[in-house]
Tab-separated table of C-alpha atoms and ligand atoms in Angstrom:
chain	number	residue	atom	x	y	z
A	17	MET	CA	-31.300	13.654	2.124
A	18	VAL	CA	-28.069	11.879	1.191
A	19	SER	CA	-26.271	8.806	2.441
A	20	GLN	CA	-24.891	9.608	5.877
A	21	GLN	CA	-22.017	7.194	5.378
A	22	MET	CA	-20.982	8.801	2.076
A	23	LEU	CA	-21.542	12.312	3.400
A	24	GLU	CA	-19.107	11.610	6.209
A	25	LEU	CA	-16.555	10.143	3.831
A	26	GLY	CA	-16.903	13.096	1.478
A	27	THR	CA	-16.630	15.810	4.082
A	28	ALA	CA	-14.141	14.430	6.611
A	29	ARG	CA	-10.789	14.727	4.877
A	30	SER	CA	-8.204	12.137	5.820
A	31	VAL	CA	-5.585	13.324	8.307
A	32	ILE	CA	-2.988	12.901	5.572
A	33	ARG	CA	-4.879	15.151	3.136
A	34	GLU	CA	-5.493	17.630	5.963
A	35	LEU	CA	-1.758	17.920	6.597
A	36	PHE	CA	-1.014	18.169	2.887
A	37	GLU	CA	-3.471	21.086	2.532
A	38	TYR	CA	-2.043	22.738	5.644
A	39	GLY	CA	1.425	22.428	4.079
A	40	LYS	CA	0.297	24.314	0.983
A	41	GLN	CA	-1.190	27.134	3.069
A	42	ARG	CA	1.899	27.320	5.229
A	43	ALA	CA	4.162	27.394	2.151
A	44	ALA	CA	2.353	30.529	0.991
A	45	VAL	CA	3.353	32.194	4.266
A	46	VAL	CA	6.915	30.987	4.946
A	47	GLY	CA	7.992	29.814	1.481
A	48	ALA	CA	7.821	26.323	0.004
A	49	ASP	CA	11.433	25.507	0.901
A	50	GLN	CA	10.727	26.145	4.583
A	51	VAL	CA	7.945	23.550	4.849
A	52	PHE	CA	9.010	19.931	5.271
A	53	ASP	CA	6.060	17.981	4.053
A	54	PHE	CA	6.438	14.268	4.786
A	55	SER	CA	2.709	13.586	4.604
A	56	LEU	CA	1.994	12.010	1.211
A	57	GLY	CA	3.209	8.807	-0.415
A	58	ASN	CA	3.648	10.419	-3.821
A	59	PRO	CA	6.764	8.949	-5.498
A	60	SER	CA	9.446	11.588	-6.088
A	61	VAL	CA	11.383	9.700	-8.761
A	62	PRO	CA	10.146	9.948	-12.343
A	63	ALA	CA	8.776	6.963	-14.229
A	64	PRO	CA	11.466	5.255	-16.334
A	65	PRO	CA	11.879	6.907	-19.772
A	66	GLN	CA	10.551	3.760	-21.481
A	67	VAL	CA	7.104	4.509	-20.024
A	68	ASN	CA	6.731	7.794	-21.893
A	69	GLN	CA	8.407	6.377	-24.995
A	70	THR	CA	5.988	3.442	-25.011
A	71	ALA	CA	2.996	5.727	-24.504
A	72	VAL	CA	4.082	7.985	-27.360
A	73	LYS	CA	4.709	5.002	-29.636
A	74	ILE	CA	1.268	3.562	-28.922
A	75	LEU	CA	-0.435	6.930	-29.367
A	76	THR	CA	1.387	7.476	-32.637
A	77	GLU	CA	1.032	4.017	-34.102
A	78	GLN	CA	-2.413	2.953	-32.853
A	79	PRO	CA	-4.346	6.204	-32.353
A	80	ASP	CA	-7.658	4.686	-33.397
A	81	LEU	CA	-7.471	1.724	-31.085
A	82	ILE	CA	-6.129	3.022	-27.865
A	83	HIS	CA	-8.959	5.168	-26.521
A	84	CYS	CA	-11.544	2.396	-26.758
A	85	TYR	CA	-13.236	0.382	-24.034
A	86	THR	CA	-11.423	-2.876	-23.387
A	87	SER	CA	-12.840	-6.115	-22.027
A	88	ALA	CA	-14.029	-5.475	-18.485
A	89	GLN	CA	-11.242	-7.660	-17.057
A	90	GLY	CA	-8.649	-5.877	-19.210
A	91	ASP	CA	-7.163	-6.395	-22.655
A	92	ALA	CA	-6.259	-10.068	-23.183
A	93	GLN	CA	-2.783	-9.304	-24.550
A	94	ALA	CA	-1.974	-6.987	-21.658
A	95	ARG	CA	-3.095	-9.613	-19.126
A	96	GLU	CA	-1.021	-12.230	-20.937
A	97	ARG	CA	2.085	-10.035	-20.631
A	98	PHE	CA	1.478	-9.546	-16.892
A	99	ALA	CA	0.977	-13.283	-16.400
A	100	GLN	CA	4.192	-14.105	-18.253
A	101	SER	CA	6.110	-11.529	-16.243
A	102	LEU	CA	4.857	-13.065	-12.979
A	103	ASN	CA	5.830	-16.533	-14.191
A	104	ARG	CA	9.330	-15.345	-15.135
A	105	ARG	CA	9.850	-13.622	-11.829
A	106	PHE	CA	8.154	-15.903	-9.339
A	107	GLY	CA	8.038	-19.198	-11.163
A	108	GLY	CA	4.311	-19.875	-11.247
A	109	ASP	CA	1.954	-20.936	-13.991
A	110	TYR	CA	-0.302	-17.903	-13.888
A	111	THR	CA	-2.534	-17.224	-16.856
A	112	ALA	CA	-4.229	-14.170	-18.333
A	113	ASP	CA	-7.633	-15.341	-17.139
A	114	GLN	CA	-6.485	-15.181	-13.501
A	115	LEU	CA	-5.771	-11.455	-13.801
A	116	TYR	CA	-8.358	-8.720	-13.476
A	117	LEU	CA	-6.988	-5.256	-14.300
A	118	THR	CA	-8.071	-2.409	-12.059
A	119	VAL	CA	-7.882	1.306	-11.432
A	120	GLY	CA	-4.894	0.930	-9.085
A	121	ALA	CA	-4.554	-1.169	-5.945
A	122	ALA	CA	-7.370	0.809	-4.322
A	123	ALA	CA	-9.884	-0.532	-6.843
A	124	ALA	CA	-8.291	-3.987	-6.693
A	125	LEU	CA	-8.931	-4.065	-2.941
A	126	CYS	CA	-12.477	-2.727	-3.314
A	127	CYS	CA	-13.263	-5.421	-5.903
A	128	VAL	CA	-11.854	-8.161	-3.670
A	129	PHE	CA	-13.634	-7.032	-0.495
A	130	ARG	CA	-16.898	-6.509	-2.321
A	131	GLY	CA	-16.544	-9.709	-4.330
A	132	LEU	CA	-15.929	-11.845	-1.236
A	133	THR	CA	-18.299	-10.305	1.295
A	134	CYS	CA	-21.375	-12.210	2.444
A	135	PRO	CA	-23.596	-10.897	5.268
A	136	GLY	CA	-21.797	-11.009	8.627
A	137	ASP	CA	-18.290	-11.365	7.163
A	138	GLU	CA	-15.212	-9.886	8.773
A	139	PHE	CA	-11.788	-8.962	7.414
A	140	VAL	CA	-8.837	-8.865	9.786
A	141	VAL	CA	-6.218	-6.168	9.291
A	142	LEU	CA	-2.883	-5.970	11.074
A	143	ALA	CA	-1.893	-2.642	12.592
A	144	PRO	CA	-0.218	-0.543	11.494
A	145	TYR	CA	-2.384	-0.606	8.368
A	146	PHE	CA	-3.300	1.614	5.393
A	147	PRO	CA	-6.253	3.666	6.738
A	148	GLU	CA	-8.325	3.315	3.557
A	149	TYR	CA	-8.837	-0.386	4.359
A	150	GLY	CA	-11.523	0.711	6.821
A	151	VAL	CA	-13.346	2.668	4.132
A	152	PHE	CA	-13.071	-0.110	1.546
A	153	ILE	CA	-14.111	-2.924	3.910
A	154	ARG	CA	-17.071	-1.094	5.428
A	155	SER	CA	-18.261	0.061	1.995
A	156	ALA	CA	-18.262	-3.571	0.933
A	157	GLY	CA	-20.660	-4.305	3.816
A	158	ALA	CA	-18.146	-6.190	5.978
A	159	GLN	CA	-16.624	-5.515	9.400
A	160	MET	CA	-12.974	-4.629	9.889
A	161	VAL	CA	-11.271	-6.315	12.832
A	162	VAL	CA	-7.955	-4.756	13.864
A	163	VAL	CA	-5.060	-6.710	15.344
A	164	PRO	CA	-2.930	-4.396	17.503
A	165	PRO	CA	0.664	-3.841	16.399
A	166	GLU	CA	3.744	-5.676	17.597
A	167	ILE	CA	5.630	-2.445	18.155
A	168	GLU	CA	9.177	-3.726	18.531
A	169	HIS	CA	9.663	-4.968	14.961
A	170	PHE	CA	6.210	-4.522	13.390
A	171	GLN	CA	6.004	-8.169	12.441
A	172	ILE	CA	2.793	-9.940	13.609
A	173	ASP	CA	1.452	-10.430	17.147
A	174	PHE	CA	0.255	-13.994	16.589
A	175	ASP	CA	-1.571	-14.341	19.924
A	176	ALA	CA	-3.629	-11.268	19.089
A	177	LEU	CA	-4.185	-12.451	15.524
A	178	GLU	CA	-5.393	-15.853	16.673
A	179	LYS	CA	-7.926	-14.179	18.974
A	180	ALA	CA	-9.134	-11.943	16.141
A	181	ILE	CA	-9.912	-14.821	13.784
A	182	THR	CA	-13.447	-16.160	14.215
A	183	PRO	CA	-15.857	-18.269	12.158
A	184	HIS	CA	-16.918	-14.939	10.565
A	185	THR	CA	-13.439	-14.220	9.200
A	186	LYS	CA	-13.544	-14.150	5.414
A	187	GLY	CA	-10.044	-12.841	4.949
A	188	VAL	CA	-6.880	-11.415	6.467
A	189	VAL	CA	-5.147	-8.467	4.814
A	190	VAL	CA	-1.358	-8.177	4.720
A	191	ASN	CA	0.734	-5.371	3.272
A	192	SER	CA	4.457	-6.004	2.992
A	193	PRO	CA	6.593	-3.925	2.404
A	194	ASN	CA	4.335	-2.018	4.731
A	195	ASN	CA	2.761	1.381	4.682
A	196	PRO	CA	3.379	2.971	7.231
A	197	SER	CA	6.175	0.999	8.972
A	198	GLY	CA	8.335	0.159	5.938
A	199	VAL	CA	8.756	-3.298	7.468
A	200	VAL	CA	8.898	-6.397	5.275
A	201	TYR	CA	7.385	-9.561	6.729
A	202	SER	CA	10.014	-12.251	6.995
A	203	GLN	CA	9.665	-15.707	5.468
A	204	ALA	CA	9.285	-17.081	9.037
A	205	THR	CA	6.463	-14.643	9.835
A	206	LEU	CA	4.626	-15.515	6.632
A	207	GLU	CA	5.086	-19.259	7.118
A	208	ARG	CA	3.641	-18.973	10.613
A	209	LEU	CA	0.761	-16.912	9.247
A	210	ALA	CA	0.107	-19.525	6.543
A	211	ALA	CA	0.115	-22.321	9.135
A	212	LEU	CA	-2.341	-20.443	11.346
A	213	LEU	CA	-4.714	-19.670	8.475
A	214	THR	CA	-4.567	-23.247	7.216
A	215	GLN	CA	-5.407	-24.500	10.706
A	216	LYS	CA	-8.256	-22.012	11.186
A	217	SER	CA	-9.693	-22.653	7.708
A	218	GLY	CA	-9.799	-26.364	8.556
A	219	GLU	CA	-11.344	-25.709	11.963
A	220	TYR	CA	-14.110	-23.492	10.560
A	221	GLY	CA	-14.665	-25.510	7.389
A	222	HIS	CA	-14.225	-22.622	4.968
A	223	PRO	CA	-11.230	-20.907	3.402
A	224	ILE	CA	-9.806	-17.812	5.028
A	225	TYR	CA	-8.421	-15.795	2.132
A	226	LEU	CA	-5.149	-13.956	2.541
A	227	ILE	CA	-5.396	-10.675	0.675
A	228	SER	CA	-1.897	-9.521	-0.113
A	229	ASP	CA	-1.873	-5.811	-0.851
A	230	GLU	CA	1.516	-5.271	-2.424
A	231	PRO	CA	1.985	-1.938	-4.183
A	232	TYR	CA	5.499	-1.703	-2.670
A	233	ARG	CA	6.580	-5.210	-3.731
A	234	GLU	CA	9.588	-3.970	-5.724
A	235	ILE	CA	10.745	-1.391	-3.186
A	236	ALA	CA	12.885	-3.667	-1.030
A	237	PHE	CA	16.350	-2.705	0.223
A	238	SER	CA	19.672	-4.548	-0.184
A	239	GLY	CA	19.655	-7.940	1.454
A	240	VAL	CA	15.879	-7.923	1.994
A	241	THR	CA	13.736	-10.504	0.218
A	242	VAL	CA	10.027	-10.029	-0.214
A	243	PRO	CA	8.607	-13.556	-0.213
A	244	TRP	CA	6.053	-14.364	-2.916
A	245	ILE	CA	3.073	-15.130	-0.718
A	246	PRO	CA	1.026	-17.372	-3.070
A	247	HIS	CA	3.888	-19.905	-2.788
A	248	LEU	CA	3.405	-19.983	0.985
A	249	TYR	CA	-0.372	-19.977	1.322
A	250	ARG	CA	-2.762	-21.505	-1.150
A	251	ASP	CA	-5.694	-19.114	-0.677
A	252	THR	CA	-3.769	-15.919	-1.415
A	253	ILE	CA	-5.313	-13.220	-3.596
A	254	VAL	CA	-2.829	-10.568	-4.755
A	255	CYS	CA	-3.699	-6.890	-5.172
A	256	TYR	CA	-1.000	-5.004	-7.048
A	257	SER	CA	-0.357	-1.535	-8.423
A	258	PHE	CA	2.100	0.256	-10.687
A	259	SER	CA	1.662	3.465	-8.693
A	260	LYS	CA	4.894	3.041	-6.758
A	261	SER	CA	7.119	0.625	-8.705
A	262	LEU	CA	6.796	2.582	-11.965
A	263	SER	CA	5.974	5.921	-10.260
A	264	LEU	CA	2.588	6.141	-11.999
A	265	PRO	CA	0.099	6.878	-9.220
A	266	GLY	CA	-1.983	9.198	-11.373
A	267	GLU	CA	-2.377	6.746	-14.237
A	268	ARG	CA	-4.347	4.331	-12.026
A	269	LEU	CA	-3.287	0.863	-13.096
A	270	GLY	CA	-3.212	-2.243	-10.964
A	271	TYR	CA	-4.611	-5.749	-10.875
A	272	VAL	CA	-6.113	-8.550	-8.862
A	273	LEU	CA	-4.463	-11.947	-9.294
A	274	VAL	CA	-6.620	-14.926	-8.322
A	275	PRO	CA	-4.233	-17.868	-8.743
A	276	GLY	CA	-5.814	-21.093	-9.988
A	277	GLN	CA	-4.866	-22.846	-6.716
A	278	VAL	CA	-7.241	-20.629	-4.682
A	279	THR	CA	-10.325	-22.412	-3.326
A	280	ASP	CA	-13.241	-21.759	-5.718
A	281	ALA	CA	-10.852	-19.698	-7.888
A	282	GLY	CA	-13.297	-19.415	-10.796
A	283	GLN	CA	-16.064	-18.128	-8.550
A	284	VAL	CA	-13.758	-15.756	-6.720
A	285	TYR	CA	-12.516	-14.312	-10.024
A	286	ALA	CA	-16.060	-13.924	-11.338
A	287	ALA	CA	-17.160	-12.250	-8.093
A	288	VAL	CA	-14.217	-9.830	-8.289
A	289	ALA	CA	-15.281	-8.991	-11.862
A	290	GLY	CA	-18.883	-8.648	-10.691
A	291	ALA	CA	-17.775	-6.225	-7.997
A	292	GLY	CA	-15.903	-4.172	-10.603
A	293	ARG	CA	-19.118	-4.034	-12.607
A	294	ALA	CA	-21.259	-3.115	-9.594
A	295	LEU	CA	-18.815	-0.357	-8.695
A	296	GLY	CA	-18.991	0.995	-12.245
A	297	TYR	CA	-15.276	0.666	-12.986
A	298	VAL	CA	-16.013	-0.580	-16.548
A	299	ASN	CA	-12.341	-1.185	-17.362
A	300	ALA	CA	-8.916	0.017	-16.249
A	301	PRO	CA	-7.439	2.886	-18.340
A	302	SER	CA	-6.752	1.385	-21.744
A	303	LEU	CA	-3.597	3.306	-22.691
A	304	PHE	CA	-1.902	2.369	-19.446
A	305	GLN	CA	-2.996	-1.256	-19.642
A	306	GLN	CA	-0.753	-1.381	-22.706
A	307	VAL	CA	2.036	0.815	-21.371
A	308	THR	CA	2.390	-0.939	-18.006
A	309	SER	CA	2.156	-4.396	-19.535
A	310	LEU	CA	4.978	-3.518	-21.942
A	311	CYS	CA	7.065	-2.012	-19.106
A	312	CYS	CA	6.146	-4.343	-16.246
A	313	ASP	CA	9.636	-5.812	-15.898
A	314	LEU	CA	11.058	-2.330	-15.282
A	315	THR	CA	10.952	-0.081	-12.260
A	316	ALA	CA	11.614	3.580	-11.668
A	317	ASP	CA	15.042	4.275	-10.113
A	318	LEU	CA	14.080	3.076	-6.661
A	319	ALA	CA	17.602	3.298	-5.180
A	320	VAL	CA	16.983	6.824	-3.934
A	321	TYR	CA	14.478	5.503	-1.397
A	322	GLU	CA	17.089	3.279	0.198
A	323	ARG	CA	19.509	6.210	0.396
A	324	ASN	CA	16.841	8.447	1.934
A	325	CYS	CA	15.961	5.708	4.389
A	326	ALA	CA	19.568	5.245	5.534
A	327	LEU	CA	20.101	8.985	5.901
A	328	LEU	CA	16.931	9.588	7.875
A	329	THR	CA	17.014	6.447	10.027
A	330	GLY	CA	20.636	7.020	11.019
A	331	ALA	CA	20.134	10.696	11.828
A	332	LEU	CA	16.895	10.195	13.767
A	333	ARG	CA	18.380	7.412	15.868
A	334	GLU	CA	21.356	9.621	16.749
A	335	MET	CA	18.903	12.279	17.896
A	336	GLY	CA	17.238	9.753	20.198
A	337	TYR	CA	14.208	8.751	18.138
A	338	HIS	CA	13.210	5.075	18.240
A	339	VAL	CA	12.745	3.706	14.716
A	340	ALA	CA	11.939	0.088	13.802
A	341	GLN	CA	14.225	-1.032	10.978
A	342	PRO	CA	12.443	-0.741	7.635
A	343	GLY	CA	13.167	-3.173	4.801
A	344	GLY	CA	11.419	-1.359	1.976
A	345	ALA	CA	8.636	0.974	0.802
A	346	PHE	CA	9.326	4.641	1.530
A	347	TYR	CA	8.007	5.256	5.016
A	348	LEU	CA	9.512	5.479	8.495
A	349	PHE	CA	7.338	5.007	11.530
A	350	PRO	CA	9.240	6.302	14.567
A	351	ARG	CA	7.775	6.509	18.051
A	352	SER	CA	6.435	9.929	18.883
A	353	LEU	CA	8.367	11.664	21.655
A	354	GLU	CA	5.229	11.875	23.767
A	355	ALA	CA	2.538	9.231	24.116
A	356	ASP	CA	-0.062	11.331	22.303
A	357	ASP	CA	0.934	11.140	18.626
A	358	LEU	CA	-1.631	13.783	17.645
A	359	ALA	CA	-0.104	16.257	20.093
A	360	PHE	CA	3.368	15.302	18.824
A	361	SER	CA	2.325	15.859	15.202
A	362	GLU	CA	0.900	19.257	16.234
A	363	ARG	CA	4.154	20.160	17.952
A	364	ALA	CA	6.134	19.071	14.862
A	365	LYS	CA	4.110	21.607	12.871
A	366	GLN	CA	5.704	24.374	14.955
A	367	PHE	CA	8.953	23.337	13.267
A	368	ASP	CA	7.199	23.083	9.894
A	369	LEU	CA	7.619	19.319	9.910
A	370	LEU	CA	4.497	17.596	8.625
A	371	LEU	CA	4.332	14.113	10.151
A	372	VAL	CA	1.208	11.957	10.079
A	373	PRO	CA	-0.056	10.719	13.486
A	374	GLY	CA	0.057	6.932	13.847
A	375	SER	CA	-3.426	6.669	15.389
A	376	GLY	CA	-5.024	6.651	11.935
A	377	PHE	CA	-2.899	3.604	11.079
A	378	GLY	CA	-4.042	1.785	14.228
A	379	ALA	CA	-0.709	2.407	15.973
A	380	PRO	CA	-0.920	5.340	18.381
A	381	GLY	CA	2.369	6.579	19.805
A	382	HIS	CA	4.016	6.749	16.386
A	383	VAL	CA	4.179	9.084	13.405
A	384	ARG	CA	4.610	8.307	9.740
A	385	ILE	CA	7.303	10.016	7.711
A	386	ALA	CA	6.904	9.569	3.940
A	387	TYR	CA	10.479	10.048	2.729
A	388	CYS	CA	9.697	9.713	-0.986
A	389	VAL	CA	10.976	13.286	-1.298
A	390	GLN	CA	14.174	14.883	-2.583
A	391	THR	CA	17.203	13.818	-0.494
A	392	GLU	CA	18.187	17.454	-0.226
A	393	MET	CA	14.909	18.217	1.546
A	394	ILE	CA	15.641	15.502	4.105
A	395	GLU	CA	19.108	16.989	4.696
A	396	ARG	CA	17.584	20.419	5.289
A	397	ALA	CA	14.912	18.928	7.562
A	398	LEU	CA	17.360	17.251	9.954
A	399	PRO	CA	17.981	20.371	12.094
A	400	ARG	CA	14.179	20.653	12.470
A	401	PHE	CA	13.947	17.062	13.727
A	402	GLN	CA	16.761	17.891	16.164
A	403	ALA	CA	14.970	21.026	17.358
A	404	LEU	CA	11.767	19.012	17.795
A	405	ALA	CA	13.640	16.444	19.907
A	406	ASP	CA	15.337	19.224	21.915
A	407	SER	CA	11.945	20.746	22.671
A	408	TYR	CA	11.202	17.644	24.783
A	409	LYS	CA	14.399	17.895	26.863
B	526	LIG	N1	-2.389	-0.040	-0.488
B	526	LIG	C1	-1.426	0.624	0.155
B	526	LIG	C2	-0.756	-0.029	1.302
B	526	LIG	C3	-1.049	1.911	-0.247
B	526	LIG	O1	-0.075	2.553	0.413
B	526	LIG	C4	-1.720	2.487	-1.346
B	526	LIG	C5	-1.386	3.862	-1.790
B	526	LIG	O2	-0.640	4.581	-1.212
B	526	LIG	C6	-2.713	1.753	-1.982
B	526	LIG	C7	-3.028	0.499	-1.536
B	526	LIG	C8	-3.478	2.323	-3.154
B	526	LIG	O3	-2.629	2.366	-4.250
B	526	LIG	P1	-3.136	2.835	-5.703
B	526	LIG	O4	-2.555	4.182	-5.940
B	526	LIG	O5	-2.561	1.852	-6.635
B	526	LIG	O6	-4.609	2.809	-5.707
């Protein structure tokens, strides 16, 4: 007898992984260059050269030190470098002891949900949302409450959000730049969100934490600003990752930032650390604590994502697809050409286009296109998108 919940998680592959596996099988039949796999958010640009140089330097100069356990919250010097970088960039007074280093943003989120959850708690997520939130929140013993999407611009449907917030709400999760829509929440949207959460926290007599999941923070296109949310709302907890900005998804390095201004900041930080302990994370990978902290002011060459976005958005719109304007990340979330996004994704497969149905992101009637691929592949895929559109005429 095993845990039913874990058995289900372990056997039911995510739709994204399902498509990815299908793509590999299909490539064996028709050839890899004839399969247009837009399923996975795996960065296509290499990490900046300084990352490898720094790793080599550390491995050469400190071979006896680097493979050790670190403090559970992360090496003090590494956390200090992250704190100073945040202060330089966003003008705060963050300190090393407000940072808890994690195995990517996924672990950061798990530590925050688990650290905050008391019996009966709920976390509100805004569709379209990263599907793993459901897994992380439920595993922490909380309920996930979904706010339906505002499908014109993918900002926030505030009437729906207000209805979703109850005395049980422990936190609201935001992700901007967003996976899967690519949309960046505007300053006005975030100010309105902050005002609503401040009002509701007062009404219910307890803080409603805003959990800002921001692995795409640096991937913002020309003219788009990604507001620094802790400046707008006091009770913001930041979950960050170097998976996308430095193109290091396999190295698993991220952090939780619990700014000192957060209500009960010391307790929240300790509970996040306690959750990391309960989950057996021990410490984030020690080599990459050092490497990322020495390279945290750099990014991979992210410009290619903006070029891919312009190419794909322009072409799809000309073909008649409806696409909300993205401001960053590396995803497009067009409407499917029939109401049933699963059927549309199936039909796209006939053209060897692998597009992820929007239902899994809480936004049926859409598909996600991860365009963090070679530009040349997008160019070759355009006739397939046209043929897919023509098949509906
Ligand atoms: N949050 C969002 C919105 C993501 O898209 C991802 C990964 O794709 C994660 C969290 C997890 O990132 P990490 O690889 O750092 O665990």
